[in-house]
Tab-separated table of N, CA and C in Angstrom:
chain	number	residue	atom	x	y	z
A	159	MET	N	-21.750	33.267	32.319
A	159	MET	CA	-21.621	32.016	33.076
A	159	MET	C	-22.140	30.806	32.262
A	160	LYS	N	-23.234	31.036	31.555
A	160	LYS	CA	-23.836	29.951	30.751
A	160	LYS	C	-22.825	29.572	29.625
A	161	ASN	N	-22.217	30.585	29.091
A	161	ASN	CA	-21.259	30.366	27.954
A	161	ASN	C	-19.997	29.548	28.506
A	162	LEU	N	-19.597	29.859	29.684
A	162	LEU	CA	-18.440	29.144	30.250
A	162	LEU	C	-18.788	27.660	30.574
A	163	LEU	N	-20.029	27.453	31.103
A	163	LEU	CA	-20.535	26.064	31.315
A	163	LEU	C	-20.653	25.331	30.009
A	164	LEU	N	-21.213	25.984	28.946
A	164	LEU	CA	-21.310	25.380	27.657
A	164	LEU	C	-19.931	24.945	27.079
A	165	ILE	N	-18.953	25.803	27.188
A	165	ILE	CA	-17.609	25.562	26.693
A	165	ILE	C	-17.012	24.366	27.482
A	166	VAL	N	-17.126	24.253	28.760
A	166	VAL	CA	-16.693	23.169	29.549
A	166	VAL	C	-17.318	21.938	29.165
A	167	ILE	N	-18.599	21.850	29.066
A	167	ILE	CA	-19.354	20.647	28.536
A	167	ILE	C	-18.879	20.188	27.185
A	168	ILE	N	-18.773	21.108	26.244
A	168	ILE	CA	-18.276	20.737	24.926
A	168	ILE	C	-16.891	20.155	24.931
A	169	THR	N	-16.057	20.829	25.759
A	169	THR	CA	-14.688	20.280	25.854
A	169	THR	C	-14.656	18.833	26.427
A	170	PHE	N	-15.423	18.662	27.449
A	170	PHE	CA	-15.500	17.220	27.995
A	170	PHE	C	-16.028	16.224	26.924
A	171	VAL	N	-17.048	16.601	26.210
A	171	VAL	CA	-17.645	15.730	25.133
A	171	VAL	C	-16.611	15.471	24.136
A	172	TYR	N	-15.846	16.458	23.644
A	172	TYR	CA	-14.833	16.300	22.702
A	172	TYR	C	-13.744	15.362	23.144
A	173	ILE	N	-13.235	15.655	24.402
A	173	ILE	CA	-12.166	14.861	24.920
A	173	ILE	C	-12.622	13.425	25.081
A	174	GLY	N	-13.873	13.176	25.592
A	174	GLY	CA	-14.371	11.822	25.768
A	174	GLY	C	-14.583	11.058	24.452
A	175	SER	N	-15.023	11.780	23.413
A	175	SER	CA	-15.300	11.129	22.127
A	175	SER	C	-13.978	10.803	21.435
A	176	SER	N	-12.951	11.590	21.625
A	176	SER	CA	-11.746	11.369	20.851
A	176	SER	C	-10.753	10.478	21.636
A	177	ASN	N	-10.997	10.203	22.917
A	177	ASN	CA	-10.106	9.483	23.785
A	177	ASN	C	-9.734	8.140	23.217
A	178	GLY	N	-10.640	7.349	22.706
A	178	GLY	CA	-10.230	6.015	22.167
A	178	GLY	C	-9.595	6.107	20.788
A	179	GLN	N	-9.469	7.193	20.192
A	179	GLN	CA	-8.930	7.268	18.835
A	179	GLN	C	-7.635	7.995	18.816
A	180	THR	N	-6.909	8.125	19.850
A	180	THR	CA	-5.570	8.723	19.886
A	180	THR	C	-4.661	7.966	19.062
A	181	PRO	N	-4.105	8.500	17.962
A	181	PRO	CA	-3.188	7.685	17.148
A	181	PRO	C	-1.979	7.094	17.948
A	182	ILE	N	-1.503	5.988	17.367
A	182	ILE	CA	-0.377	5.374	18.061
A	182	ILE	C	0.935	6.143	17.837
A	183	ASP	N	1.884	5.873	18.625
A	183	ASP	CA	3.162	6.531	18.520
A	183	ASP	C	4.271	5.440	18.682
A	184	VAL	N	5.433	5.739	18.286
A	184	VAL	CA	6.541	4.776	18.339
A	184	VAL	C	6.920	4.641	19.926
A	185	GLY	N	7.332	3.426	20.267
A	185	GLY	CA	7.751	3.215	21.609
A	185	GLY	C	7.295	1.922	22.185
A	186	ILE	N	7.258	1.864	23.478
A	186	ILE	CA	6.840	0.694	24.238
A	186	ILE	C	5.636	1.097	25.142
A	187	PHE	N	4.557	0.342	24.906
A	187	PHE	CA	3.348	0.680	25.600
A	187	PHE	C	2.769	-0.466	26.309
A	188	THR	N	2.135	-0.312	27.478
A	188	THR	CA	1.473	-1.437	28.214
A	188	THR	C	-0.009	-1.104	28.254
A	189	LYS	N	-0.768	-1.976	27.778
A	189	LYS	CA	-2.215	-1.921	27.883
A	189	LYS	C	-2.734	-3.205	28.494
A	190	ASN	N	-3.529	-2.960	29.510
A	190	ASN	CA	-4.138	-4.115	30.222
A	190	ASN	C	-3.141	-5.249	30.629
A	191	GLY	N	-1.857	-4.851	31.014
A	191	GLY	CA	-0.888	-5.799	31.572
A	191	GLY	C	-0.148	-6.423	30.383
A	192	ARG	N	-0.317	-6.025	29.140
A	192	ARG	CA	0.338	-6.554	27.975
A	192	ARG	C	1.186	-5.448	27.348
A	193	THR	N	2.495	-5.812	27.131
A	193	THR	CA	3.417	-4.702	26.669
A	193	THR	C	3.680	-4.909	25.186
A	194	TYR	N	3.595	-3.891	24.441
A	194	TYR	CA	3.813	-3.862	23.018
A	194	TYR	C	4.979	-2.957	22.621
A	195	LYS	N	5.657	-3.297	21.543
A	195	LYS	CA	6.634	-2.471	21.004
A	195	LYS	C	6.211	-2.026	19.621
A	196	ILE	N	6.196	-0.748	19.353
A	196	ILE	CA	5.835	-0.169	18.042
A	196	ILE	C	7.105	0.388	17.421
A	197	ASP	N	7.436	-0.194	16.268
A	197	ASP	CA	8.632	0.258	15.592
A	197	ASP	C	8.411	1.521	14.756
A	198	GLN	N	9.402	2.251	14.590
A	198	GLN	CA	9.420	3.524	13.776
A	198	GLN	C	9.130	3.209	12.385
A	199	PRO	N	8.146	3.757	11.777
A	199	PRO	CA	7.958	3.545	10.313
A	199	PRO	C	9.032	4.340	9.560
A	200	ASN	N	9.306	3.912	8.410
A	200	ASN	CA	10.279	4.638	7.571
A	200	ASN	C	9.684	4.778	6.124
A	201	SER	N	10.479	5.173	5.186
A	201	SER	CA	9.924	5.342	3.856
A	201	SER	C	9.455	4.092	3.246
A	202	ASP	N	10.001	2.973	3.639
A	202	ASP	CA	9.628	1.735	3.055
A	202	ASP	C	8.581	0.873	3.810
A	203	SER	N	8.456	1.151	5.076
A	203	SER	CA	7.633	0.274	5.902
A	203	SER	C	6.656	1.026	6.820
A	204	PRO	N	5.505	0.496	7.119
A	204	PRO	CA	4.515	1.135	8.008
A	204	PRO	C	4.849	0.798	9.402
A	205	TYR	N	3.885	1.100	10.299
A	205	TYR	CA	4.010	0.665	11.708
A	205	TYR	C	3.955	-0.756	11.873
A	206	ILE	N	4.840	-1.339	12.760
A	206	ILE	CA	4.776	-2.767	13.101
A	206	ILE	C	4.583	-2.845	14.600
A	207	VAL	N	3.508	-3.511	15.033
A	207	VAL	CA	3.240	-3.549	16.467
A	207	VAL	C	3.319	-5.041	16.801
A	208	ARG	N	4.143	-5.298	17.841
A	208	ARG	CA	4.334	-6.667	18.291
A	208	ARG	C	4.486	-6.606	19.816
A	209	LEU	N	4.432	-7.852	20.387
A	209	LEU	CA	4.699	-7.915	21.821
A	209	LEU	C	6.117	-7.454	22.037
A	210	ASN	N	6.296	-6.776	23.169
A	210	ASN	CA	7.707	-6.259	23.463
A	210	ASN	C	8.625	-7.387	23.822
A	211	THR	N	8.192	-8.417	24.564
A	211	THR	CA	8.974	-9.586	24.906
A	211	THR	C	8.430	-10.751	24.140
A	212	LEU	N	9.093	-11.240	23.124
A	212	LEU	CA	8.619	-12.268	22.348
A	212	LEU	C	8.977	-13.612	22.981
A	213	PRO	N	8.024	-14.554	22.852
A	213	PRO	CA	8.312	-15.960	23.458
A	213	PRO	C	9.535	-16.569	22.733
A	214	THR	N	10.328	-17.299	23.382
A	214	THR	CA	11.363	-18.034	22.839
A	214	THR	C	10.882	-19.158	21.955
A	215	LEU	N	11.326	-19.146	20.740
A	215	LEU	CA	10.866	-20.287	19.789
A	215	LEU	C	11.956	-21.285	19.634
A	216	ILE	N	11.597	-22.533	19.671
A	216	ILE	CA	12.537	-23.575	19.540
A	216	ILE	C	12.729	-23.816	18.026
A	217	SER	N	13.970	-23.902	17.623
A	217	SER	CA	14.308	-24.018	16.199
A	217	SER	C	13.579	-25.103	15.490
A	218	ASN	N	13.243	-24.873	14.263
A	218	ASN	CA	12.608	-26.024	13.514
A	218	ASN	C	13.767	-26.869	12.916
A	219	PRO	N	13.317	-28.093	12.551
A	219	PRO	CA	14.379	-28.957	11.937
A	219	PRO	C	14.763	-28.368	10.573
A	220	GLU	N	15.954	-28.670	10.112
A	220	GLU	CA	16.491	-28.141	8.878
A	220	GLU	C	15.780	-28.893	7.739
A	221	LYS	N	15.386	-30.101	7.916
A	221	LYS	CA	14.742	-30.886	6.866
A	221	LYS	C	13.408	-31.499	7.396
A	222	VAL	N	12.410	-31.529	6.518
A	222	VAL	CA	11.173	-32.153	6.855
A	222	VAL	C	11.023	-33.202	5.678
A	223	GLY	N	11.236	-34.449	5.964
A	223	GLY	CA	11.174	-35.504	4.869
A	223	GLY	C	12.302	-35.169	3.960
A	224	ASN	N	12.023	-35.034	2.634
A	224	ASN	CA	13.026	-34.789	1.646
A	224	ASN	C	13.217	-33.387	1.368
A	225	TYR	N	12.524	-32.530	2.078
A	225	TYR	CA	12.476	-31.033	1.826
A	225	TYR	C	13.282	-30.267	2.800
A	226	THR	N	13.966	-29.146	2.388
A	226	THR	CA	14.461	-28.230	3.357
A	226	THR	C	13.236	-27.597	4.050
A	227	TYR	N	13.490	-27.001	5.168
A	227	TYR	CA	12.361	-26.257	5.885
A	227	TYR	C	11.674	-25.313	4.939
A	228	ASP	N	12.500	-24.421	4.299
A	228	ASP	CA	11.879	-23.402	3.476
A	228	ASP	C	11.127	-24.022	2.269
A	229	GLN	N	11.605	-25.062	1.677
A	229	GLN	CA	10.884	-25.722	0.554
A	229	GLN	C	9.574	-26.268	1.082
A	230	PHE	N	9.681	-26.943	2.196
A	230	PHE	CA	8.452	-27.556	2.810
A	230	PHE	C	7.403	-26.589	3.040
A	231	VAL	N	7.793	-25.438	3.697
A	231	VAL	CA	6.756	-24.398	4.114
A	231	VAL	C	6.204	-23.811	2.754
A	232	GLU	N	7.004	-23.535	1.763
A	232	GLU	CA	6.565	-22.960	0.544
A	232	GLU	C	5.730	-23.831	-0.281
A	233	THR	N	6.005	-25.154	-0.344
A	233	THR	CA	5.276	-26.035	-1.296
A	233	THR	C	4.303	-26.930	-0.637
A	234	GLU	N	4.479	-27.313	0.610
A	234	GLU	CA	3.674	-28.395	1.255
A	234	GLU	C	2.679	-27.948	2.259
A	235	ILE	N	2.916	-26.810	2.878
A	235	ILE	CA	1.956	-26.356	3.890
A	235	ILE	C	0.723	-25.721	3.288
A	236	GLN	N	-0.477	-26.189	3.759
A	236	GLN	CA	-1.694	-25.634	3.290
A	236	GLN	C	-2.411	-25.067	4.509
A	237	ILE	N	-2.886	-23.839	4.418
A	237	ILE	CA	-3.678	-23.275	5.516
A	237	ILE	C	-4.881	-22.624	4.839
A	238	PRO	N	-5.976	-23.403	4.646
A	238	PRO	CA	-7.088	-22.796	3.909
A	238	PRO	C	-7.688	-21.599	4.536
A	239	GLY	N	-7.879	-20.554	3.696
A	239	GLY	CA	-8.524	-19.328	4.155
A	239	GLY	C	-7.755	-18.493	5.103
A	240	TYR	N	-6.450	-18.734	5.326
A	240	TYR	CA	-5.676	-17.943	6.337
A	240	TYR	C	-5.597	-16.475	6.074
A	241	GLN	N	-5.750	-16.121	4.824
A	241	GLN	CA	-5.509	-14.702	4.501
A	241	GLN	C	-6.773	-13.871	4.830
A	242	SER	N	-7.910	-14.480	5.162
A	242	SER	CA	-9.061	-13.655	5.501
A	242	SER	C	-9.787	-14.066	6.754
A	243	ALA	N	-9.500	-15.214	7.249
A	243	ALA	CA	-10.160	-15.779	8.391
A	243	ALA	C	-10.109	-14.909	9.617
A	244	TRP	N	-8.923	-14.298	9.859
A	244	TRP	CA	-8.743	-13.418	11.011
A	244	TRP	C	-9.703	-12.184	10.908
A	245	VAL	N	-10.076	-11.764	9.727
A	245	VAL	CA	-10.897	-10.575	9.575
A	245	VAL	C	-12.255	-10.838	10.275
A	246	ASP	N	-12.713	-12.094	10.267
A	246	ASP	CA	-13.997	-12.406	10.970
A	246	ASP	C	-13.842	-12.179	12.455
A	247	ILE	N	-12.667	-12.194	13.023
A	247	ILE	CA	-12.475	-11.849	14.366
A	247	ILE	C	-12.331	-10.352	14.545
A	248	LEU	N	-11.660	-9.676	13.625
A	248	LEU	CA	-11.394	-8.270	13.712
A	248	LEU	C	-12.704	-7.464	13.590
A	249	LEU	N	-13.564	-7.690	12.580
A	249	LEU	CA	-14.603	-6.779	12.260
A	249	LEU	C	-15.621	-6.619	13.422
A	250	PRO	N	-15.968	-7.604	14.168
A	250	PRO	CA	-16.946	-7.385	15.324
A	250	PRO	C	-16.439	-6.531	16.456
A	251	LEU	N	-15.124	-6.402	16.472
A	251	LEU	CA	-14.550	-5.604	17.539
A	251	LEU	C	-14.668	-4.046	17.328
A	252	LEU	N	-15.050	-3.689	16.095
A	252	LEU	CA	-15.104	-2.375	15.716
A	252	LEU	C	-16.606	-1.985	15.495
A	253	SER	N	-17.035	-0.780	16.016
A	253	SER	CA	-18.417	-0.353	15.906
A	253	SER	C	-18.675	0.005	14.407
A	254	PRO	N	-19.864	0.114	13.939
A	254	PRO	CA	-20.274	0.445	12.628
A	254	PRO	C	-19.712	1.863	12.261
A	255	SER	N	-19.780	2.828	13.236
A	255	SER	CA	-19.320	4.114	13.006
A	255	SER	C	-17.775	4.135	12.827
A	256	ARG	N	-17.046	3.283	13.549
A	256	ARG	CA	-15.644	3.175	13.418
A	256	ARG	C	-15.214	2.591	12.148
A	257	LEU	N	-15.969	1.551	11.701
A	257	LEU	CA	-15.715	0.940	10.450
A	257	LEU	C	-15.910	1.988	9.296
A	258	GLN	N	-16.960	2.757	9.413
A	258	GLN	CA	-17.208	3.767	8.408
A	258	GLN	C	-16.046	4.825	8.406
A	259	ALA	N	-15.567	5.243	9.590
A	259	ALA	CA	-14.471	6.144	9.626
A	259	ALA	C	-13.163	5.576	9.012
A	260	LEU	N	-12.915	4.350	9.286
A	260	LEU	CA	-11.689	3.669	8.685
A	260	LEU	C	-11.876	3.520	7.174
A	261	GLU	N	-13.089	3.290	6.716
A	261	GLU	CA	-13.324	3.222	5.244
A	261	GLU	C	-13.188	4.625	4.641
A	262	LYS	N	-13.651	5.571	5.250
A	262	LYS	CA	-13.559	6.940	4.752
A	262	LYS	C	-12.044	7.420	4.610
A	263	LYS	N	-11.254	7.012	5.619
A	263	LYS	CA	-9.848	7.329	5.645
A	263	LYS	C	-9.073	6.451	4.722
A	264	GLY	N	-9.593	5.356	4.238
A	264	GLY	CA	-8.834	4.478	3.306
A	264	GLY	C	-7.839	3.585	4.054
A	265	GLU	N	-8.162	3.273	5.358
A	265	GLU	CA	-7.215	2.507	6.192
A	265	GLU	C	-7.175	1.100	5.722
A	266	TRP	N	-6.066	0.445	6.238
A	266	TRP	CA	-5.901	-0.983	6.073
A	266	TRP	C	-5.158	-1.548	7.268
A	267	ILE	N	-5.213	-2.853	7.481
A	267	ILE	CA	-4.587	-3.494	8.576
A	267	ILE	C	-4.048	-4.855	8.049
A	268	SER	N	-2.912	-5.244	8.582
A	268	SER	CA	-2.330	-6.508	8.140
A	268	SER	C	-1.815	-7.183	9.413
A	269	THR	N	-1.670	-8.530	9.333
A	269	THR	CA	-1.049	-9.248	10.380
A	269	THR	C	-0.198	-10.404	9.936
A	270	SER	N	0.673	-10.784	10.739
A	270	SER	CA	1.415	-12.040	10.512
A	270	SER	C	1.414	-12.787	11.839
A	271	TYR	N	1.503	-14.029	11.759
A	271	TYR	CA	1.327	-14.877	12.934
A	271	TYR	C	2.494	-15.877	13.054
A	272	PHE	N	2.789	-16.194	14.293
A	272	PHE	CA	3.632	-17.313	14.558
A	272	PHE	C	2.684	-18.393	15.099
A	273	LEU	N	2.607	-19.500	14.409
A	273	LEU	CA	1.670	-20.568	14.857
A	273	LEU	C	2.354	-21.777	15.352
A	274	LYS	N	1.722	-22.442	16.307
A	274	LYS	CA	2.151	-23.814	16.684
A	274	LYS	C	1.724	-24.757	15.521
A	275	ASN	N	2.338	-25.894	15.517
A	275	ASN	CA	1.963	-26.871	14.459
A	275	ASN	C	0.494	-27.317	14.519
A	276	ASP	N	-0.192	-27.040	15.581
A	276	ASP	CA	-1.610	-27.331	15.586
A	276	ASP	C	-2.545	-26.239	15.157
A	277	GLY	N	-1.912	-25.106	14.746
A	277	GLY	CA	-2.636	-23.889	14.282
A	277	GLY	C	-2.812	-22.874	15.306
A	278	SER	N	-2.586	-23.131	16.573
A	278	SER	CA	-2.926	-22.110	17.620
A	278	SER	C	-1.817	-20.997	17.538
A	279	VAL	N	-2.151	-19.769	17.812
A	279	VAL	CA	-1.281	-18.617	17.673
A	279	VAL	C	-0.341	-18.553	18.886
A	280	ILE	N	0.954	-18.429	18.599
A	280	ILE	CA	1.938	-18.175	19.624
A	280	ILE	C	1.940	-16.693	19.889
A	281	PHE	N	2.041	-15.896	18.837
A	281	PHE	CA	1.840	-14.503	18.908
A	281	PHE	C	1.626	-13.885	17.529
A	282	SER	N	1.027	-12.727	17.446
A	282	SER	CA	0.755	-12.061	16.163
A	282	SER	C	1.473	-10.757	16.114
A	283	THR	N	1.687	-10.249	14.920
A	283	THR	CA	2.272	-8.951	14.625
A	283	THR	C	1.239	-8.209	13.835
A	284	ILE	N	0.910	-6.929	14.272
A	284	ILE	CA	-0.017	-6.202	13.479
A	284	ILE	C	0.779	-5.053	12.729
A	285	ILE	N	0.373	-4.854	11.504
A	285	ILE	CA	1.034	-3.887	10.648
A	285	ILE	C	0.006	-2.888	10.278
A	286	LEU	N	0.312	-1.618	10.421
A	286	LEU	CA	-0.616	-0.528	10.052
A	286	LEU	C	0.056	0.519	9.221
A	287	PRO	N	-0.672	1.282	8.467
A	287	PRO	CA	-0.059	2.389	7.644
A	287	PRO	C	0.458	3.478	8.485
A	288	LYS	N	1.366	4.202	7.956
A	288	LYS	CA	2.070	5.311	8.701
A	288	LYS	C	1.086	6.322	9.238
A	289	ASN	N	-0.016	6.539	8.537
A	289	ASN	CA	-0.967	7.588	8.933
A	289	ASN	C	-2.185	6.985	9.623
A	290	THR	N	-1.974	5.887	10.324
A	290	THR	CA	-3.142	5.160	10.884
A	290	THR	C	-3.845	5.950	11.990
A	291	SER	N	-5.080	5.679	12.133
A	291	SER	CA	-5.884	6.337	13.175
A	291	SER	C	-6.216	5.258	14.223
A	292	PHE	N	-5.657	4.121	14.142
A	292	PHE	CA	-5.901	3.056	15.231
A	292	PHE	C	-5.249	3.497	16.475
A	293	SER	N	-5.903	3.268	17.631
A	293	SER	CA	-5.447	3.612	18.947
A	293	SER	C	-4.866	2.368	19.510
A	294	MET	N	-3.985	2.597	20.560
A	294	MET	CA	-3.479	1.406	21.319
A	294	MET	C	-4.519	0.516	21.924
A	295	ILE	N	-5.656	1.149	22.324
A	295	ILE	CA	-6.736	0.407	22.929
A	295	ILE	C	-7.298	-0.527	21.854
A	296	GLU	N	-7.486	-0.064	20.684
A	296	GLU	CA	-7.950	-0.982	19.517
A	296	GLU	C	-6.961	-1.979	19.230
A	297	ILE	N	-5.696	-1.618	19.068
A	297	ILE	CA	-4.658	-2.633	18.765
A	297	ILE	C	-4.586	-3.683	19.843
A	298	ASP	N	-4.722	-3.320	21.123
A	298	ASP	CA	-4.669	-4.357	22.113
A	298	ASP	C	-5.763	-5.275	22.029
A	299	SER	N	-7.004	-4.777	21.799
A	299	SER	CA	-8.135	-5.703	21.726
A	299	SER	C	-8.107	-6.608	20.464
A	300	ILE	N	-7.573	-6.047	19.320
A	300	ILE	CA	-7.432	-6.838	18.117
A	300	ILE	C	-6.336	-7.933	18.379
A	301	SER	N	-5.201	-7.582	18.930
A	301	SER	CA	-4.179	-8.487	19.170
A	301	SER	C	-4.652	-9.680	20.105
A	302	ARG	N	-5.272	-9.279	21.213
A	302	ARG	CA	-5.790	-10.327	22.116
A	302	ARG	C	-6.746	-11.229	21.469
A	303	ALA	N	-7.706	-10.614	20.677
A	303	ALA	CA	-8.733	-11.458	20.055
A	303	ALA	C	-8.158	-12.461	19.075
A	304	ILE	N	-7.130	-11.932	18.235
A	304	ILE	CA	-6.573	-12.815	17.266
A	304	ILE	C	-5.745	-13.945	18.000
A	305	ASP	N	-4.976	-13.568	18.996
A	305	ASP	CA	-4.178	-14.582	19.623
A	305	ASP	C	-5.049	-15.606	20.352
A	306	ALA	N	-6.179	-15.210	20.891
A	306	ALA	CA	-7.087	-16.147	21.539
A	306	ALA	C	-7.993	-16.992	20.733
A	307	ASN	N	-8.355	-16.379	19.591
A	307	ASN	CA	-9.478	-16.990	18.756
A	307	ASN	C	-9.122	-17.480	17.418
A	308	TYR	N	-7.947	-17.073	16.878
A	308	TYR	CA	-7.665	-17.490	15.504
A	308	TYR	C	-6.841	-18.801	15.560
A	309	LYS	N	-7.389	-19.818	14.966
A	309	LYS	CA	-6.769	-21.098	14.873
A	309	LYS	C	-7.010	-21.742	13.560
A	310	PRO	N	-6.158	-21.525	12.504
A	310	PRO	CA	-6.415	-21.992	11.188
A	310	PRO	C	-6.019	-23.567	11.209
A	311	GLU	N	-6.660	-24.275	10.362
A	311	GLU	CA	-6.364	-25.678	10.121
A	311	GLU	C	-5.073	-25.688	9.183
A	312	ILE	N	-4.134	-26.443	9.731
A	312	ILE	CA	-2.872	-26.635	8.886
A	312	ILE	C	-2.893	-28.067	8.371
A	313	ARG	N	-2.567	-28.148	7.098
A	313	ARG	CA	-2.399	-29.477	6.440
A	313	ARG	C	-1.082	-29.532	5.742
A	314	SER	N	-0.468	-30.713	5.552
A	314	SER	CA	0.704	-30.892	4.809
A	314	SER	C	0.832	-32.288	4.406
A	315	LEU	N	1.712	-32.426	3.499
A	315	LEU	CA	2.117	-33.897	2.953
A	315	LEU	C	2.507	-34.719	4.155
A	316	ASN	N	1.816	-35.883	4.292
A	316	ASN	CA	2.095	-36.809	5.388
A	316	ASN	C	2.174	-36.217	6.786
A	317	SER	N	1.398	-35.138	6.973
A	317	SER	CA	1.342	-34.370	8.317
A	317	SER	C	2.772	-33.975	8.764
A	318	GLY	N	3.601	-33.633	7.800
A	318	GLY	CA	4.961	-33.220	8.223
A	318	GLY	C	5.045	-31.993	9.010
A	319	HIS	N	3.987	-31.136	8.928
A	319	HIS	CA	3.965	-29.936	9.711
A	319	HIS	C	3.983	-30.257	11.202
A	320	LEU	N	3.613	-31.474	11.632
A	320	LEU	CA	3.561	-31.837	13.020
A	320	LEU	C	4.978	-31.919	13.580
A	321	THR	N	6.023	-31.991	12.652
A	321	THR	CA	7.430	-32.110	13.179
A	321	THR	C	7.952	-30.686	13.359
A	322	LEU	N	7.205	-29.643	12.942
A	322	LEU	CA	7.679	-28.268	13.147
A	322	LEU	C	7.355	-27.720	14.551
A	323	ASN	N	8.198	-26.845	15.001
A	323	ASN	CA	7.899	-26.256	16.285
A	323	ASN	C	7.032	-24.975	16.149
A	324	TYR	N	7.107	-24.315	14.967
A	324	TYR	CA	6.346	-23.137	14.700
A	324	TYR	C	6.396	-22.886	13.233
A	325	LEU	N	5.394	-22.009	12.808
A	325	LEU	CA	5.343	-21.529	11.367
A	325	LEU	C	5.102	-20.022	11.412
A	326	GLU	N	5.731	-19.307	10.587
A	326	GLU	CA	5.461	-17.900	10.485
A	326	GLU	C	4.659	-17.759	9.273
A	327	ILE	N	3.494	-17.082	9.348
A	327	ILE	CA	2.491	-16.985	8.286
A	327	ILE	C	2.199	-15.497	8.096
A	328	TYR	N	2.165	-15.005	6.884
A	328	TYR	CA	1.744	-13.689	6.572
A	328	TYR	C	0.198	-13.778	6.419
A	329	GLY	N	-0.565	-13.015	7.223
A	329	GLY	CA	-2.070	-13.152	7.134
A	329	GLY	C	-2.703	-12.318	6.128
A	330	GLY	N	-1.991	-11.582	5.356
A	330	GLY	CA	-2.625	-10.773	4.302
A	330	GLY	C	-3.117	-9.435	4.833
A	331	ARG	N	-3.461	-8.572	3.937
A	331	ARG	CA	-3.858	-7.170	4.239
A	331	ARG	C	-5.320	-7.001	3.928
A	332	TYR	N	-5.977	-6.344	4.939
A	332	TYR	CA	-7.414	-6.126	4.860
A	332	TYR	C	-7.676	-4.642	4.708
A	333	TYR	N	-8.317	-4.234	3.589
A	333	TYR	CA	-8.617	-2.829	3.305
A	333	TYR	C	-10.055	-2.574	3.746
A	334	PHE	N	-10.237	-1.516	4.561
A	334	PHE	CA	-11.600	-1.150	4.993
A	334	PHE	C	-12.266	-0.460	3.797
A	335	LYS	N	-13.279	-1.083	3.168
A	335	LYS	CA	-14.009	-0.483	2.057
A	335	LYS	C	-15.364	-1.009	1.983
């Protein structure tokens, strides 16, 4: 009887400790009222996690001053520190033991953002390796924190970025190490 009780207790402890770390799967998932779509990774790309229903974006002007939109974004938009600033939001969301586990596994995380011209996030996309151990609970908390708290300062020649309706920015890849 004691052995059976011990097995039951160990099983509950194991299930409880692994519950938050269930790896993600492809499909559509709802966490805390927010629905995400996870695309199937293939040989060339990792997991891509985004909102299932994306906000409608108003088209940007074809020209900004004397530049085409693409030229303007490539050469004139400045977003100081955008490739690492979101990491300051990410790291406090993960416990020291979780950070250590991600480091041991050699994990990374990447994100891209659609920003309003004032720097506020319209939505973000999270990119994870194919063998990720991130759970949907973690992804949801990261996505919400970035969308609510990340607001880079955008600068451009003659403040031309203020004529844009949105900017798509690659936020860089963070390696846990």
